[in-house]
Amino acid sequence: LQLRSTRPLGVAHDFIIEAMLVGLAFMIEQLLESLPEGLEIHRRGPAPAWLAALREDVGVPVRFDQSEDALVFPLSALEARPRLADPQVAAIAREQCEMEFRQWRTEEEGVMAERIRTALQDHAAPLPSLEGMADRLAVSARTLKRHLQQAGLSYRQLQDEERYRQACRLLAKAEKSISEVAYHLGYNDVANFSKAFKRWSGLTPKGYREQHSRV
């Protein structure tokens, strides 16, 4: 069972990973009443100064300088029957876990979209590419794209949303020409900017400016 962090954990990384692996080992012991033979904790990096205390407290071998942070156990442990096993309770628990997971995924997808919106608002034009945004949020471009797809969005949509917001703000400044607004937003061609703005708002930049100047 490998543990991988999808977000930077900073100075707390080693503590969190170690706490999770030790916690899982204790959970297995509680479920099975004893630790299965062959259970090991694998950690990346060198052994810490408190290794002796760790091994004594955990009661299972802890190996360092490994390729992954992981809890390693024999396949036979998967067939072990937990104490107090109850098929009906297990079915209810499984249903509850699946419901919680679906809710978490929905919330996570919404959180990712809001993180991108905030990052775009904080970024000066021109806006970053999908790959650039993924680097900024410390995720892979593939992961970022998948989260947005599951939320029914695309990165292009969020980019256009932010460009439209910035365009409206800049067009409200009478001293800025439409070509200056277009160039500021990363358009080399004013015609392309006008076409995009009309797609967003139903108005040309000139029409939008005239309409709002009368308000």
CSV table of C-alpha atoms in Angstrom, one decimal:
chain,number,residue,atom,x,y,z
A,1,LEU,CA,0.0,0.0,0.0
A,2,GLN,CA,1.9,3.0,-1.3
A,3,LEU,CA,1.4,6.6,0.0
A,4,ARG,CA,2.1,9.5,-2.3
A,5,SER,CA,1.5,13.1,-1.6
A,6,THR,CA,-0.3,15.0,-4.4
A,7,ARG,CA,0.4,18.3,-2.7
A,8,PRO,CA,3.5,19.8,-1.1
A,9,LEU,CA,3.5,19.0,2.7
A,10,GLY,CA,6.6,21.1,3.5
A,11,VAL,CA,8.4,20.4,6.7
A,12,ALA,CA,5.5,18.2,7.9
A,13,HIS,CA,5.9,15.7,5.1
A,14,ASP,CA,7.9,13.0,6.9
A,15,PHE,CA,5.8,13.3,10.1
A,16,ILE,CA,2.5,13.0,8.2
A,17,ILE,CA,3.6,10.0,6.1
A,18,GLU,CA,5.1,8.2,9.1
A,19,ALA,CA,2.0,8.9,11.2
A,20,MET,CA,-0.3,7.5,8.5
A,21,LEU,CA,1.8,4.3,8.0
A,22,VAL,CA,2.0,3.7,11.7
A,23,GLY,CA,-1.7,4.4,12.1
A,24,LEU,CA,-2.5,1.9,9.3
A,25,ALA,CA,-0.4,-0.8,11.0
A,26,PHE,CA,-2.2,-0.2,14.3
A,27,MET,CA,-5.6,-0.4,12.5
A,28,ILE,CA,-4.6,-3.7,11.0
A,29,GLU,CA,-3.6,-5.0,14.4
A,30,GLN,CA,-7.0,-4.0,15.8
A,31,LEU,CA,-9.0,-5.5,13.0
A,32,LEU,CA,-7.1,-8.9,13.0
A,33,GLU,CA,-6.2,-9.0,16.7
A,34,SER,CA,-2.6,-9.5,15.7
A,35,LEU,CA,-0.1,-8.2,13.1
A,36,PRO,CA,0.1,-10.4,10.1
A,37,GLU,CA,3.5,-12.1,9.6
A,38,GLY,CA,5.5,-10.3,7.0
A,39,LEU,CA,4.1,-6.8,7.7
A,40,GLU,CA,6.7,-4.1,7.1
A,41,ILE,CA,6.8,-0.3,6.9
A,42,HIS,CA,9.0,1.1,4.1
A,43,ARG,CA,10.2,4.7,4.2
A,44,ARG,CA,12.1,6.7,1.6
A,45,GLY,CA,15.2,8.5,2.8
A,46,PRO,CA,17.7,7.8,5.6
A,47,ALA,CA,16.8,6.4,9.1
A,48,PRO,CA,16.1,9.1,11.7
A,49,ALA,CA,17.7,9.4,15.1
A,50,TRP,CA,14.6,8.0,16.8
A,51,LEU,CA,14.5,4.8,14.7
A,52,ALA,CA,15.0,2.5,17.8
A,53,ALA,CA,12.1,4.1,19.6
A,54,LEU,CA,10.0,3.9,16.5
A,55,ARG,CA,10.6,0.2,16.0
A,56,GLU,CA,9.9,-0.5,19.7
A,57,ASP,CA,6.6,1.4,19.6
A,58,VAL,CA,5.3,0.0,16.3
A,59,GLY,CA,6.3,-3.6,16.7
A,60,VAL,CA,6.9,-4.2,13.0
A,61,PRO,CA,10.1,-3.9,10.9
A,62,VAL,CA,10.7,-0.4,9.6
A,63,ARG,CA,13.0,-0.2,6.6
A,64,PHE,CA,14.5,3.0,5.3
A,65,ASP,CA,16.2,4.0,2.0
A,66,GLN,CA,13.4,2.3,0.1
A,67,SER,CA,11.9,3.3,-3.3
A,68,GLU,CA,8.4,4.1,-1.8
A,69,ASP,CA,6.7,5.1,1.4
A,70,ALA,CA,4.5,2.0,1.9
A,71,LEU,CA,2.9,-0.5,4.1
A,72,VAL,CA,4.0,-4.0,2.8
A,73,PHE,CA,2.1,-7.1,3.7
A,74,PRO,CA,1.6,-10.6,2.3
A,75,LEU,CA,-1.4,-11.2,0.0
A,76,SER,CA,-2.7,-13.7,2.4
A,77,ALA,CA,-3.5,-10.8,4.8
A,78,LEU,CA,-6.2,-9.7,2.4
A,79,GLU,CA,-8.1,-13.0,3.0
A,80,ALA,CA,-8.0,-12.7,6.8
A,81,ARG,CA,-11.4,-12.3,8.4
A,82,PRO,CA,-11.5,-9.3,10.8
A,83,ARG,CA,-12.9,-9.9,14.3
A,84,LEU,CA,-16.5,-9.0,14.8
A,85,ALA,CA,-17.0,-9.3,11.0
A,86,ASP,CA,-20.6,-8.8,10.1
A,87,PRO,CA,-21.7,-8.9,6.4
A,88,GLN,CA,-24.6,-6.5,6.9
A,89,VAL,CA,-22.5,-4.0,8.8
A,90,ALA,CA,-19.9,-4.3,6.1
A,91,ALA,CA,-22.4,-3.6,3.3
A,92,ILE,CA,-23.7,-0.5,5.2
A,93,ALA,CA,-20.1,0.7,5.8
A,94,ARG,CA,-19.2,0.2,2.1
A,95,GLU,CA,-22.3,2.2,1.0
A,96,GLN,CA,-21.4,5.0,3.4
A,97,CYS,CA,-17.8,5.0,2.2
A,98,GLU,CA,-18.8,5.2,-1.4
A,99,MET,CA,-21.2,8.1,-0.6
A,100,GLU,CA,-18.5,10.0,1.3
A,101,PHE,CA,-16.1,9.4,-1.6
A,102,ARG,CA,-18.5,10.7,-4.2
A,103,GLN,CA,-19.1,13.8,-2.0
A,104,TRP,CA,-15.4,14.3,-1.5
A,105,ARG,CA,-14.7,14.0,-5.2
A,106,THR,CA,-17.5,16.6,-6.0
A,107,GLU,CA,-16.1,19.0,-3.4
A,108,GLU,CA,-12.5,18.4,-4.6
A,109,GLU,CA,-13.4,19.2,-8.2
A,110,GLY,CA,-15.2,22.4,-7.1
A,111,VAL,CA,-12.2,23.4,-5.0
A,112,MET,CA,-9.8,22.8,-7.9
A,113,ALA,CA,-11.9,25.1,-10.2
A,114,GLU,CA,-11.9,27.9,-7.5
A,115,ARG,CA,-8.1,27.5,-7.0
A,116,ILE,CA,-7.6,28.0,-10.7
A,117,ARG,CA,-10.0,31.0,-10.8
A,118,THR,CA,-8.1,32.6,-7.9
A,119,ALA,CA,-4.7,31.9,-9.5
A,120,LEU,CA,-5.9,33.4,-12.8
A,121,GLN,CA,-7.1,36.5,-11.1
A,122,ASP,CA,-3.7,36.9,-9.4
A,123,HIS,CA,-1.8,36.4,-12.6
A,124,ALA,CA,-0.9,39.3,-14.9
A,125,ALA,CA,-1.8,39.0,-18.6
A,126,PRO,CA,-1.1,37.0,-20.6
A,127,LEU,CA,-2.7,34.1,-18.7
A,128,PRO,CA,-0.7,30.9,-18.1
A,129,SER,CA,-1.1,27.8,-20.2
A,130,LEU,CA,-2.6,24.6,-18.8
A,131,GLU,CA,0.8,23.3,-18.2
A,132,GLY,CA,1.9,26.6,-16.5
A,133,MET,CA,-1.1,26.5,-14.2
A,134,ALA,CA,-0.5,22.9,-13.3
A,135,ASP,CA,3.1,23.7,-12.3
A,136,ARG,CA,1.8,26.6,-10.2
A,137,LEU,CA,-0.7,24.4,-8.4
A,138,ALA,CA,1.8,21.6,-8.0
A,139,VAL,CA,-0.2,19.0,-9.9
A,140,SER,CA,0.2,17.4,-13.3
A,141,ALA,CA,-1.5,18.9,-16.3
A,142,ARG,CA,-3.4,15.6,-16.7
A,143,THR,CA,-4.7,15.7,-13.1
A,144,LEU,CA,-5.8,19.3,-13.5
A,145,LYS,CA,-7.6,18.6,-16.8
A,146,ARG,CA,-9.3,15.5,-15.3
A,147,HIS,CA,-10.6,17.5,-12.3
A,148,LEU,CA,-12.1,20.1,-14.5
A,149,GLN,CA,-13.7,17.6,-16.8
A,150,GLN,CA,-15.3,15.9,-13.9
A,151,ALA,CA,-16.7,19.3,-12.8
A,152,GLY,CA,-18.0,19.9,-16.4
A,153,LEU,CA,-15.4,22.6,-17.1
A,154,SER,CA,-12.4,23.1,-19.3
A,155,TYR,CA,-9.3,25.3,-18.6
A,156,ARG,CA,-10.1,27.3,-21.8
A,157,GLN,CA,-13.5,28.2,-20.2
A,158,LEU,CA,-11.8,29.5,-17.1
A,159,GLN,CA,-9.3,31.4,-19.1
A,160,ASP,CA,-12.0,33.0,-21.1
A,161,GLU,CA,-14.0,33.8,-18.0
A,162,GLU,CA,-10.9,35.7,-16.6
A,163,ARG,CA,-10.2,37.4,-19.9
A,164,TYR,CA,-13.7,38.6,-20.0
A,165,ARG,CA,-13.5,39.9,-16.5
A,166,GLN,CA,-10.3,41.8,-17.2
A,167,ALA,CA,-11.6,43.1,-20.5
A,168,CYS,CA,-14.7,44.6,-18.9
A,169,ARG,CA,-12.5,46.3,-16.3
A,170,LEU,CA,-10.1,47.7,-18.9
A,171,LEU,CA,-12.9,48.8,-21.3
A,172,ALA,CA,-14.4,50.8,-18.4
A,173,LYS,CA,-11.3,53.0,-18.5
A,174,ALA,CA,-12.0,55.5,-21.3
A,175,GLU,CA,-8.4,56.5,-21.7
A,176,LYS,CA,-7.5,53.0,-22.9
A,177,SER,CA,-8.1,52.3,-26.6
A,178,ILE,CA,-9.6,49.0,-27.6
A,179,SER,CA,-6.3,47.9,-29.3
A,180,GLU,CA,-4.5,48.6,-26.0
A,181,VAL,CA,-7.0,46.4,-24.1
A,182,ALA,CA,-6.6,43.7,-26.7
A,183,TYR,CA,-2.8,43.7,-26.5
A,184,HIS,CA,-2.9,43.8,-22.7
A,185,LEU,CA,-4.9,40.6,-22.7
A,186,GLY,CA,-2.5,38.9,-25.0
A,187,TYR,CA,-4.2,39.3,-28.4
A,188,ASN,CA,-1.9,40.4,-31.3
A,189,ASP,CA,-4.9,41.0,-33.5
A,190,VAL,CA,-7.7,43.4,-32.4
A,191,ALA,CA,-10.2,41.6,-34.7
A,192,ASN,CA,-9.6,38.3,-32.8
A,193,PHE,CA,-10.2,40.1,-29.5
A,194,SER,CA,-13.4,41.7,-30.8
A,195,LYS,CA,-14.6,38.3,-32.0
A,196,ALA,CA,-13.9,36.7,-28.7
A,197,PHE,CA,-15.5,39.5,-26.7
A,198,LYS,CA,-18.6,39.3,-28.8
A,199,ARG,CA,-18.7,35.6,-28.1
A,200,TRP,CA,-18.5,36.2,-24.3
A,201,SER,CA,-20.9,39.1,-24.0
A,202,GLY,CA,-22.9,39.4,-27.2
A,203,LEU,CA,-21.5,42.8,-27.8
A,204,THR,CA,-18.4,44.2,-29.6
A,205,PRO,CA,-15.9,45.9,-27.3
A,206,LYS,CA,-17.0,49.3,-28.8
A,207,GLY,CA,-20.7,48.4,-28.3
A,208,TYR,CA,-20.0,47.3,-24.7
A,209,ARG,CA,-18.1,50.6,-24.0
A,210,GLU,CA,-20.8,52.7,-25.5
A,211,GLN,CA,-23.5,50.9,-23.6
A,212,HIS,CA,-21.8,51.2,-20.3
A,213,SER,CA,-20.7,54.8,-20.8
A,214,ARG,CA,-24.4,55.7,-20.8
A,215,VAL,CA,-25.2,53.8,-17.5
